CSV table of C-alpha atoms in Angstrom, one decimal:
chain,number,residue,atom,x,y,z
A,1,MET,CA,111.9,115.6,121.3
A,2,ASN,CA,112.0,116.3,117.5
A,3,LEU,CA,109.5,114.8,115.1
A,4,HIS,CA,111.8,112.0,113.9
A,5,GLU,CA,112.5,110.9,117.5
A,6,GLN,CA,108.8,110.9,118.3
A,7,LEU,CA,108.1,108.8,115.2
A,8,LYS,CA,110.8,106.3,116.1
A,9,GLN,CA,109.2,106.0,119.6
A,10,ARG,CA,105.8,105.4,118.0
A,11,HIS,CA,107.4,102.7,115.8
A,12,ALA,CA,109.1,101.1,118.8
A,13,ASN,CA,105.8,101.0,120.7
A,14,ASN,CA,103.9,99.6,117.6
A,15,ARG,CA,101.7,102.6,117.5
A,16,PRO,CA,102.3,104.1,114.1
A,17,ILE,CA,100.4,107.1,112.7
A,18,ARG,CA,97.8,105.4,110.5
A,19,VAL,CA,97.3,107.3,107.2
A,20,GLY,CA,94.7,107.1,104.5
A,21,LEU,CA,95.6,108.6,101.1
A,22,ILE,CA,92.8,109.8,98.7
A,23,GLY,CA,94.1,110.3,95.2
A,24,ALA,CA,97.0,108.4,93.6
A,25,GLY,CA,98.2,111.0,91.1
A,26,ARG,CA,101.6,112.6,91.0
A,27,PHE,CA,101.5,114.1,94.5
A,28,GLY,CA,100.1,110.9,96.0
A,29,THR,CA,102.7,108.8,94.3
A,30,MET,CA,105.5,111.0,95.6
A,31,TYR,CA,104.1,110.6,99.1
A,32,LEU,CA,103.9,106.9,98.8
A,33,ALA,CA,107.5,106.7,97.7
A,34,GLN,CA,108.6,108.3,100.9
A,35,ALA,CA,106.1,106.9,103.4
A,36,ARG,CA,107.6,103.5,103.7
A,37,ASN,CA,111.0,105.1,104.6
A,38,THR,CA,109.5,106.8,107.6
A,39,PRO,CA,109.3,105.0,111.0
A,40,GLY,CA,106.1,105.4,112.9
A,41,VAL,CA,104.0,106.0,109.8
A,42,GLN,CA,101.7,103.4,108.3
A,43,ILE,CA,99.8,103.8,105.0
A,44,VAL,CA,96.6,101.9,105.8
A,45,ALA,CA,94.7,102.6,102.6
A,46,ILE,CA,94.9,104.3,99.2
A,47,ALA,CA,91.7,105.3,97.5
A,48,ASP,CA,91.4,106.2,93.9
A,49,ILE,CA,88.4,105.8,91.5
A,50,ASN,CA,91.0,104.5,89.0
A,51,LEU,CA,92.4,101.4,90.7
A,52,ASP,CA,94.8,100.9,87.8
A,53,ARG,CA,96.4,104.2,88.6
A,54,ALA,CA,96.7,103.3,92.3
A,55,HIS,CA,98.5,100.1,91.4
A,56,GLU,CA,100.8,102.0,89.1
A,57,ALA,CA,101.5,104.5,91.9
A,58,LEU,CA,102.6,101.7,94.2
A,59,ARG,CA,104.7,100.1,91.4
A,60,LEU,CA,106.5,103.5,90.9
A,61,ALA,CA,106.9,103.8,94.6
A,62,GLU,CA,108.5,100.3,94.6
A,63,TRP,CA,105.9,99.0,97.0
A,64,PRO,CA,106.0,95.2,97.3
A,65,ALA,CA,102.8,93.6,95.9
A,66,GLU,CA,102.6,91.2,98.8
A,67,GLU,CA,102.2,94.1,101.2
A,68,THR,CA,98.9,95.2,99.6
A,69,THR,CA,95.3,94.1,100.1
A,70,THR,CA,91.8,95.1,99.1
A,71,ASP,CA,90.4,95.1,102.7
A,72,VAL,CA,90.9,98.2,104.9
A,73,ASP,CA,90.3,96.3,108.2
A,74,GLU,CA,92.9,93.7,107.2
A,75,ALA,CA,95.3,96.5,106.4
A,76,VAL,CA,94.8,98.2,109.8
A,77,HIS,CA,95.8,95.0,111.7
A,78,THR,CA,98.5,93.6,109.4
A,79,GLY,CA,100.4,96.7,108.3
A,80,LYS,CA,99.5,96.1,104.6
A,81,ALA,CA,98.1,98.9,102.4
A,82,ALA,CA,94.6,98.5,101.1
A,83,LEU,CA,93.8,99.7,97.6
A,84,VAL,CA,90.1,100.7,97.2
A,85,ALA,CA,88.0,102.6,94.7
A,86,ASP,CA,85.6,104.1,97.3
A,87,ALA,CA,87.1,106.8,99.5
A,88,ASP,CA,84.3,106.3,102.1
A,89,GLU,CA,86.1,103.2,103.2
A,90,LEU,CA,88.8,105.4,104.7
A,91,PHE,CA,86.6,107.2,107.1
A,92,THR,CA,87.1,104.6,109.9
A,93,ASP,CA,88.5,104.4,113.4
A,94,GLY,CA,91.5,102.6,111.9
A,95,ILE,CA,92.9,105.7,110.3
A,96,ASP,CA,94.3,108.8,112.1
A,97,VAL,CA,95.1,111.1,109.2
A,98,ILE,CA,93.5,111.7,105.8
A,99,VAL,CA,95.7,113.1,103.0
A,100,GLU,CA,93.3,114.5,100.5
A,101,ALA,CA,95.0,114.7,97.1
A,102,THR,CA,92.3,114.3,94.5
A,103,GLY,CA,92.8,117.8,93.0
A,104,ASN,CA,89.0,118.3,92.8
A,105,PRO,CA,87.9,121.1,95.2
A,106,ILE,CA,84.3,120.0,95.5
A,107,VAL,CA,85.2,116.4,96.1
A,108,GLY,CA,88.0,117.5,98.4
A,109,ILE,CA,85.6,119.5,100.6
A,110,ALA,CA,83.3,116.5,100.9
A,111,HIS,CA,86.2,114.2,101.9
A,112,ALA,CA,87.4,116.7,104.5
A,113,VAL,CA,84.0,117.1,106.0
A,114,LYS,CA,83.7,113.3,106.4
A,115,ALA,CA,87.1,113.0,107.9
A,116,ILE,CA,86.5,115.7,110.4
A,117,GLU,CA,83.2,114.1,111.4
A,118,GLN,CA,85.2,110.9,112.0
A,119,ARG,CA,87.7,112.9,114.0
A,120,GLN,CA,90.5,112.3,111.6
A,121,HIS,CA,93.2,115.0,110.9
A,122,VAL,CA,93.1,116.4,107.4
A,123,VAL,CA,96.1,117.2,105.3
A,124,MET,CA,94.6,119.2,102.4
A,125,VAL,CA,96.8,118.7,99.3
A,126,THR,CA,93.9,119.8,97.1
A,127,VAL,CA,94.8,123.5,97.6
A,128,GLU,CA,91.9,124.5,95.3
A,129,ALA,CA,89.5,123.7,98.1
A,130,ASP,CA,91.2,125.9,100.6
A,131,PRO,CA,90.4,129.4,99.4
A,132,LEU,CA,86.8,128.2,98.8
A,133,ALA,CA,86.1,126.7,102.1
A,134,GLY,CA,89.3,126.3,104.2
A,135,PRO,CA,88.3,128.7,107.0
A,136,ALA,CA,85.0,126.8,107.5
A,137,LEU,CA,86.8,123.5,107.4
A,138,ARG,CA,89.3,124.7,110.0
A,139,ALA,CA,86.5,125.9,112.2
A,140,ARG,CA,84.8,122.5,112.0
A,141,ALA,CA,88.1,120.7,112.7
A,142,ASP,CA,88.7,122.9,115.8
A,143,GLN,CA,85.2,122.0,117.1
A,144,ALA,CA,85.9,118.3,116.5
A,145,GLY,CA,89.3,118.5,118.2
A,146,VAL,CA,91.3,117.6,115.1
A,147,VAL,CA,93.8,119.4,112.8
A,148,TYR,CA,93.0,120.8,109.3
A,149,THR,CA,96.3,121.7,107.7
A,150,LEU,CA,98.0,122.7,104.4
A,151,ALA,CA,100.3,120.1,103.0
A,152,TYR,CA,104.0,120.7,103.7
A,153,GLY,CA,106.1,120.5,100.6
A,154,ASP,CA,103.5,122.4,98.6
A,155,GLN,CA,104.3,126.1,98.3
A,156,PRO,CA,101.6,127.6,100.5
A,157,ALA,CA,102.7,125.7,103.6
A,158,VAL,CA,106.4,126.4,102.9
A,159,ILE,CA,105.5,130.1,102.5
A,160,TRP,CA,103.5,130.0,105.7
A,161,GLU,CA,106.6,128.6,107.5
A,162,LEU,CA,108.7,131.6,106.3
A,163,VAL,CA,106.1,134.1,107.5
A,164,ASP,CA,106.0,132.3,110.9
A,165,TRP,CA,109.8,132.5,111.0
A,166,ALA,CA,109.7,136.2,110.2
A,167,ARG,CA,107.1,137.1,112.8
A,168,THR,CA,108.7,134.9,115.5
A,169,SER,CA,112.0,136.7,114.8
A,170,GLY,CA,110.3,140.0,115.4
A,171,PHE,CA,110.0,141.3,111.9
A,172,GLU,CA,107.0,143.0,110.2
A,173,VAL,CA,106.0,141.0,107.2
A,174,VAL,CA,105.7,143.2,104.1
A,175,CYS,CA,105.1,140.5,101.5
A,176,ALA,CA,105.0,136.7,101.1
A,177,GLY,CA,105.1,135.1,97.7
A,178,LYS,CA,106.6,132.8,95.1
A,179,GLY,CA,108.1,132.8,91.6
A,180,ALA,CA,106.5,131.5,88.5
A,181,LYS,CA,106.9,131.9,84.8
A,182,PHE,CA,104.3,134.4,83.6
A,183,LEU,CA,103.5,136.6,80.6
A,184,PRO,CA,100.3,138.8,80.3
A,185,HIS,CA,98.8,136.8,77.5
A,186,TYR,CA,98.8,133.7,79.6
A,187,HIS,CA,95.5,134.7,81.1
A,188,LYS,CA,93.9,133.8,77.7
A,189,MET,CA,95.6,130.4,77.5
A,190,THR,CA,93.5,127.4,76.8
A,191,PRO,CA,94.2,123.6,76.6
A,192,ASP,CA,94.4,124.1,72.8
A,193,ASN,CA,97.5,126.3,73.0
A,194,VAL,CA,98.9,125.4,76.4
A,195,TRP,CA,102.0,123.6,75.1
A,196,GLU,CA,103.1,126.6,73.1
A,197,ASN,CA,103.8,128.2,76.6
A,198,TRP,CA,105.7,125.3,78.2
A,199,GLU,CA,109.2,124.0,77.5
A,200,TYR,CA,108.4,120.3,77.3
A,201,PRO,CA,109.5,118.3,74.2
A,202,LYS,CA,106.7,117.5,71.7
A,203,GLU,CA,107.1,113.8,72.3
A,204,LEU,CA,106.1,114.3,75.9
A,205,THR,CA,103.2,116.6,75.2
A,206,ASP,CA,101.9,114.3,72.5
A,207,SER,CA,102.2,111.2,74.8
A,208,GLY,CA,99.1,111.9,76.8
A,209,GLN,CA,101.0,111.7,80.1
A,210,LEU,CA,100.4,115.4,80.9
A,211,ASN,CA,96.9,116.8,81.5
A,212,PRO,CA,96.6,120.0,79.4
A,213,ARG,CA,93.9,121.5,81.7
A,214,MET,CA,96.1,121.1,84.7
A,215,TYR,CA,99.1,122.7,83.0
A,216,THR,CA,96.8,125.5,81.7
A,217,ALA,CA,95.8,126.4,85.2
A,218,PHE,CA,99.5,126.3,86.2
A,219,ARG,CA,100.4,129.0,83.7
A,220,ASP,CA,97.3,131.1,83.2
A,221,GLY,CA,97.6,132.6,86.7
A,222,THR,CA,94.9,130.5,88.3
A,223,LYS,CA,97.1,128.1,90.3
A,224,ALA,CA,99.2,131.0,91.5
A,225,ALA,CA,96.1,132.9,92.7
A,226,ILE,CA,94.8,129.8,94.5
A,227,GLU,CA,98.1,129.3,96.3
A,228,MET,CA,98.4,132.9,97.3
A,229,ALA,CA,94.8,133.1,98.5
A,230,SER,CA,95.6,130.1,100.7
A,231,VAL,CA,98.7,131.9,102.0
A,232,ALA,CA,96.7,135.1,102.7
A,233,ASN,CA,94.0,133.2,104.7
A,234,ALA,CA,96.7,131.3,106.7
A,235,THR,CA,98.7,134.4,107.5
A,236,GLY,CA,96.3,137.3,107.6
A,237,LEU,CA,98.1,139.1,104.7
A,238,ILE,CA,95.7,141.0,102.4
A,239,PRO,CA,95.9,140.6,98.6
A,240,SER,CA,95.6,143.6,96.3
A,241,ASP,CA,92.2,143.9,94.6
A,242,ASP,CA,94.1,144.4,91.3
A,243,GLY,CA,95.4,140.8,91.5
A,244,LEU,CA,98.9,139.5,91.4
A,245,THR,CA,101.5,141.7,89.7
A,246,PHE,CA,103.8,138.9,88.3
A,247,THR,CA,106.6,141.5,88.2
A,248,PRO,CA,109.8,140.2,86.5
A,249,GLY,CA,112.8,140.0,88.8
A,250,SER,CA,115.7,138.0,90.1
A,251,GLN,CA,116.3,136.5,93.5
A,252,GLU,CA,118.5,139.4,94.4
A,253,GLU,CA,115.6,141.8,93.5
A,254,ILE,CA,112.9,140.3,95.6
A,255,ALA,CA,113.1,142.8,98.5
A,256,SER,CA,113.2,145.8,96.0
A,257,VAL,CA,110.3,144.6,94.0
A,258,CYS,CA,108.0,143.3,96.7
A,259,ARG,CA,107.8,146.4,98.8
A,260,PRO,CA,105.2,149.2,98.8
A,261,LYS,CA,105.0,151.5,95.7
A,262,ALA,CA,105.7,154.5,98.0
A,263,ASP,CA,109.2,153.0,98.6
A,264,GLY,CA,109.9,152.0,95.0
A,265,GLY,CA,108.2,148.6,94.9
A,266,VAL,CA,105.0,147.3,93.3
A,267,LEU,CA,102.8,146.5,96.3
A,268,ALA,CA,99.5,148.5,96.7
A,269,HIS,CA,100.0,148.2,100.5
A,270,THR,CA,102.3,146.6,103.0
A,271,GLY,CA,101.3,143.2,104.4
A,272,SER,CA,100.4,141.6,101.1
A,273,VAL,CA,101.1,138.6,98.9
A,274,ASP,CA,102.5,138.6,95.4
A,275,VAL,CA,104.1,136.5,92.6
A,276,MET,CA,107.2,137.4,90.7
A,277,SER,CA,107.7,136.3,87.1
A,278,SER,CA,110.9,134.4,86.2
A,279,VAL,CA,111.0,135.9,82.7
A,280,THR,CA,111.1,139.4,81.3
A,281,ARG,CA,108.0,140.8,79.6
A,282,ASP,CA,109.8,139.9,76.3
A,283,GLY,CA,109.9,136.2,77.5
A,284,GLU,CA,113.6,136.1,78.2
A,285,TRP,CA,114.6,134.0,81.2
A,286,ILE,CA,116.0,136.1,84.1
A,287,GLU,CA,119.3,135.0,85.5
A,288,HIS,CA,118.9,133.8,89.1
A,289,ASN,CA,115.2,133.8,88.7
A,290,THR,CA,112.6,132.8,91.3
A,291,GLN,CA,110.9,130.1,89.2
A,292,GLU,CA,110.7,127.3,91.8
A,293,GLY,CA,111.2,129.3,94.9
A,294,VAL,CA,109.2,131.0,97.7
A,295,PHE,CA,110.0,134.1,99.8
A,296,VAL,CA,109.1,136.4,102.6
A,297,VAL,CA,110.0,140.1,102.6
A,298,VAL,CA,110.4,141.9,105.9
A,299,LYS,CA,111.0,145.5,107.1
A,300,ALA,CA,113.8,146.5,109.3
A,301,THR,CA,112.5,147.5,112.8
A,302,ASN,CA,115.1,150.2,113.3
A,303,ARG,CA,118.3,151.7,111.8
A,304,TYR,CA,120.6,149.2,113.5
A,305,VAL,CA,118.6,146.2,112.0
A,306,ALA,CA,118.7,147.9,108.6
A,307,ASP,CA,122.5,148.1,108.9
A,308,CYS,CA,122.6,144.4,109.8
A,309,LEU,CA,120.5,143.6,106.7
A,310,LYS,CA,122.9,145.5,104.5
A,311,ASP,CA,125.5,143.0,105.5
A,312,PHE,CA,123.6,140.6,103.2
A,313,PRO,CA,123.5,142.6,99.9
A,314,GLY,CA,122.0,139.7,98.0
A,315,CYS,CA,118.8,139.7,100.0
A,316,SER,CA,118.3,143.4,101.0
A,317,THR,CA,117.5,146.7,99.4
A,318,PRO,CA,120.5,149.0,99.2
A,319,ASP,CA,119.4,151.0,102.2
A,320,GLY,CA,118.7,147.9,104.3
A,321,ARG,CA,115.1,148.9,105.1
A,322,TYR,CA,113.8,145.7,103.4
A,323,GLY,CA,115.2,142.2,103.3
A,324,ALA,CA,114.0,138.9,101.8
A,325,LEU,CA,114.5,135.3,102.8
A,326,TYR,CA,114.3,133.0,99.9
A,327,ARG,CA,113.9,129.2,99.6
A,328,PRO,CA,114.8,128.1,96.1
A,329,TYR,CA,113.1,124.7,96.0
A,330,HIS,CA,110.3,122.6,97.4
A,331,PHE,CA,109.9,118.8,97.1
A,332,ILE,CA,106.1,118.7,96.9
A,333,GLY,CA,104.8,115.3,97.9
A,334,LEU,CA,108.1,114.1,99.2
A,335,GLU,CA,107.8,116.4,102.2
A,336,VAL,CA,104.2,115.8,103.3
A,337,ASN,CA,105.1,113.6,106.3
A,338,ILE,CA,106.0,116.8,108.0
A,339,SER,CA,102.3,117.7,108.0
A,340,VAL,CA,101.2,114.2,108.9
A,341,ALA,CA,103.6,114.0,111.9
A,342,ASN,CA,102.9,117.6,113.2
A,343,ALA,CA,99.1,117.0,113.1
A,344,ALA,CA,99.2,113.5,114.7
A,345,LEU,CA,102.0,114.1,117.2
A,346,ARG,CA,101.9,117.7,118.1
A,347,HIS,CA,98.3,118.6,117.1
A,348,VAL,CA,99.6,121.6,115.1
A,349,ALA,CA,99.2,122.6,111.5
A,350,THR,CA,101.8,123.4,108.9
A,351,GLY,CA,99.6,126.3,107.9
A,352,THR,CA,95.9,126.6,108.4
A,353,PRO,CA,93.4,129.5,107.8
A,354,VAL,CA,93.2,132.1,110.5
A,355,GLY,CA,90.4,134.0,108.7
A,356,PHE,CA,88.9,134.8,105.3
A,357,HIS,CA,91.3,137.4,103.7
A,358,GLY,CA,91.8,136.4,100.1
A,359,ASP,CA,89.6,134.8,97.4
A,360,VAL,CA,90.0,133.6,93.8
A,361,VAL,CA,87.2,134.8,91.5
A,362,ALA,CA,86.3,133.6,88.1
A,363,CYS,CA,87.4,136.1,85.4
A,364,ALA,CA,86.4,135.7,81.7
A,365,LYS,CA,89.1,134.7,79.3
A,366,ARG,CA,87.0,136.0,76.4
A,367,ALA,CA,83.6,137.5,75.9
A,368,LEU,CA,81.1,134.9,77.2
A,369,THR,CA,77.5,134.6,76.2
A,370,ALA,CA,74.4,133.7,78.2
A,371,GLY,CA,73.7,130.0,77.9
A,372,GLU,CA,77.4,129.0,77.8
A,373,THR,CA,78.7,126.6,80.4
A,374,LEU,CA,81.7,127.5,82.5
A,375,ASP,CA,84.4,124.9,82.6
A,376,GLY,CA,86.5,126.0,85.6
A,377,GLU,CA,90.2,126.1,86.2
A,378,GLY,CA,92.4,125.3,83.3
A,379,GLY,CA,89.6,125.5,80.8
A,380,TYR,CA,88.4,127.7,77.9
A,381,THR,CA,86.2,130.2,79.7
A,382,VAL,CA,87.7,131.5,82.9
A,383,TRP,CA,90.9,132.0,84.9
A,384,GLY,CA,91.2,132.7,88.6
A,385,LYS,CA,92.0,136.2,89.8
A,386,LEU,CA,93.2,136.9,93.3
A,387,VAL,CA,91.3,139.6,95.2
A,388,SER,CA,90.7,140.5,98.8
A,389,ALA,CA,87.9,138.7,100.5
A,390,ARG,CA,86.2,142.0,101.1
A,391,LYS,CA,86.1,142.8,97.4
A,392,SER,CA,84.9,139.3,96.6
A,393,VAL,CA,82.0,139.5,99.1
A,394,THR,CA,81.1,143.1,98.2
A,395,ASP,CA,81.0,142.3,94.4
A,396,ASN,CA,79.2,139.0,95.0
A,397,ALA,CA,81.9,137.4,92.9
A,398,LEU,CA,81.8,133.7,91.9
A,399,PRO,CA,84.8,131.7,93.2
A,400,VAL,CA,86.7,130.0,90.4
A,401,ALA,CA,86.3,126.7,92.2
A,402,MET,CA,82.5,127.0,91.8
A,403,ALA,CA,82.8,127.9,88.1
A,404,HIS,CA,82.6,124.2,87.0
A,405,HIS,CA,79.7,123.0,84.9
A,406,VAL,CA,77.4,126.0,85.7
A,407,THR,CA,75.5,127.8,83.0
A,408,LEU,CA,75.6,131.6,82.5
A,409,LYS,CA,72.4,133.6,82.7
A,410,HIS,CA,74.0,136.8,81.4
A,411,ASP,CA,76.7,137.9,79.0
A,412,ILE,CA,80.2,138.6,80.5
A,413,ALA,CA,82.6,140.9,78.9
A,414,GLU,CA,86.2,139.8,78.3
A,415,ASP,CA,88.2,140.2,81.6
A,416,GLY,CA,85.0,140.7,83.5
A,417,ILE,CA,84.4,139.0,86.8
A,418,VAL,CA,81.6,136.5,87.0
A,419,SER,CA,79.1,137.0,89.8
A,420,TRP,CA,76.8,134.6,91.6
A,421,ASP,CA,73.9,136.4,89.9
A,422,ASP,CA,75.3,135.5,86.5
A,423,ILE,CA,75.0,131.8,86.9
A,424,VAL,CA,72.4,129.0,87.4
A,425,ILE,CA,73.2,127.3,90.6
A,426,ASP,CA,74.1,123.6,90.3
A,427,GLU,CA,72.0,121.8,93.0
A,428,SER,CA,74.7,119.1,93.3
A,429,LEU,CA,77.0,121.7,94.9
A,430,ARG,CA,74.8,122.3,98.0
A,431,GLN,CA,77.5,121.0,100.5
A,432,ALA,CA,80.2,123.3,98.9
A,433,LEU,CA,77.7,126.2,99.1
A,434,GLU,CA,77.1,125.5,102.7
A,435,LEU,CA,80.8,125.5,103.5
A,436,ARG,CA,81.3,128.6,101.4
A,437,ARG,CA,78.7,130.5,103.5
A,438,GLU,CA,80.5,129.4,106.7
A,439,THR,CA,83.8,130.6,105.2
A,440,VAL,CA,82.3,134.1,104.4
A,441,GLY,CA,80.9,134.1,107.9
A,442,VAL,CA,84.4,133.9,109.3
A,443,SER,CA,85.1,137.4,107.9
A,444,ALA,CA,84.3,140.5,109.9
A,445,ASP,CA,83.1,141.9,106.6
A,446,ALA,CA,80.7,139.0,106.2
A,447,ALA,CA,77.8,139.3,103.8
A,448,PRO,CA,75.3,136.7,102.6
A,449,VAL,CA,76.6,134.4,99.8
A,450,SER,CA,74.2,134.1,96.9
A,451,GLY,CA,72.9,130.8,95.6
A,452,GLU,CA,69.7,130.2,97.6
C-alpha cells in the first residue's frame, strides 16, 4: 500500500497523524498550505514566539480562522489548530510528529531532544542543527524507538533519495551534490553588501521582507556546506578537506565535472560530495545551469553498463564510464508530508545520519582580533567551510553552528579556521555541547571535543 492509500485509511479510521509545527516562517507556511490538503494528517499545533507571524502564516495558507484555537488539548480533540508561543506545549501525548523549522540550530537541538524524550518523531527542517548534532540525535531517537529524519523537499533529503536510488540500482556512487550560484568573493560577503550579489529588485530588498543574514548564508558558501555535510553524514560520503569546489558547469557537464581528478574531474577522491556553480568565474549565467537542482554521479560497473550510459549523452561522460541523474527542482516545504508520513506510517526516515563524516567549521571572513564576538552564519565574521569529520576533530575546529555570540581569545588570520581553543565557551550552550560530544563519539576517529 502506498503512502497516500495509507493516509486515506488513517483518515477513514479517524486516526490522523497528529503534527506539531515549530516555526511559522517561509518553510512552515509552505507546509501549512499543503497540510490541509492531505488526508490522514492533522496539524494539532503551531508554535512561534511571534504569534503575529503564526497568524499571518495561517492567513497565507488560507486556513479558516474558526478552525484555530489557543489550547493544544482542545485542538487534539476537535481537529482545530492551536497557535501558541511556547513550543514546550507541543511535547505532549497528543502529537505524533514534530516538524522543527525554527532555523536556529541550538534551539532546534533542544526541541529535538524534548520531542525524542516524549517519543515523538522529529522532522528536522533546521538543517543547521544536523551537521552539529544529527548523529547524536539519531542515536537518541533509535534508543527511544522513534524516527529522526531530514525534511523531504529540502535538498539534503532529495539528494539522499538519489543516492539511495543509485545504490539500490547497483551503482557505485562517485559524488552527490547540488547547484548554486557562487563566485569566490562570496566567502567575504556580509549583510552590508549581500544584495549586490542577488538578483532581487531594490524595492524588495528595501522592503524588509528578506532577512539579509539569511541570504548572506545562502550565498557565502555556508548554507551549501551545511547541506552537503548533512548529505555526507546521511550517506557515508566523505567531503574533501579543501572544501566544496563550486566548479562552474551545466547540467550536461555534471558527470564530467564531478568525477575524480585522475579521470579529468575535480574531486579529490571518489565517494564525495560537491556543489557546482551556475555561473562562470566571470559571473555569466551558464546555459542549462544547475542552479536549483540536485544530482548523483555514478560509475559504470562494467563495459556493457558504460555502453548503456552512452545511450544517454546528456547525462554521461563521452566514454560512458560516469553518468549523472539530475533533478532540476525541489518544492521545499510543500513536500514535507513525505517525511511526516514515512516516519509515522513506515517508521523510516527520508535521510538520517549513518555516522559522522562531514562537518562545517567556522572560517574567518577577515582578520579577526582577540576580544571580538563571533556572529555565526550569515554575519560579518565567519563563513562555514565543509571538511571531513576527521579533519574537524583532528584540528579541534569550531563548528560554525557554535560560532554565535562567543568571544575570541586569540587573533585569527583571514581565511583561518577558528578552533575551540580560540573561544570563550558560552555556558548557555551546555546541551548543544553535550550533543556535539555524542556526535563526535559516533565516529571511529573520535576524539574529545573541547569546551569543558
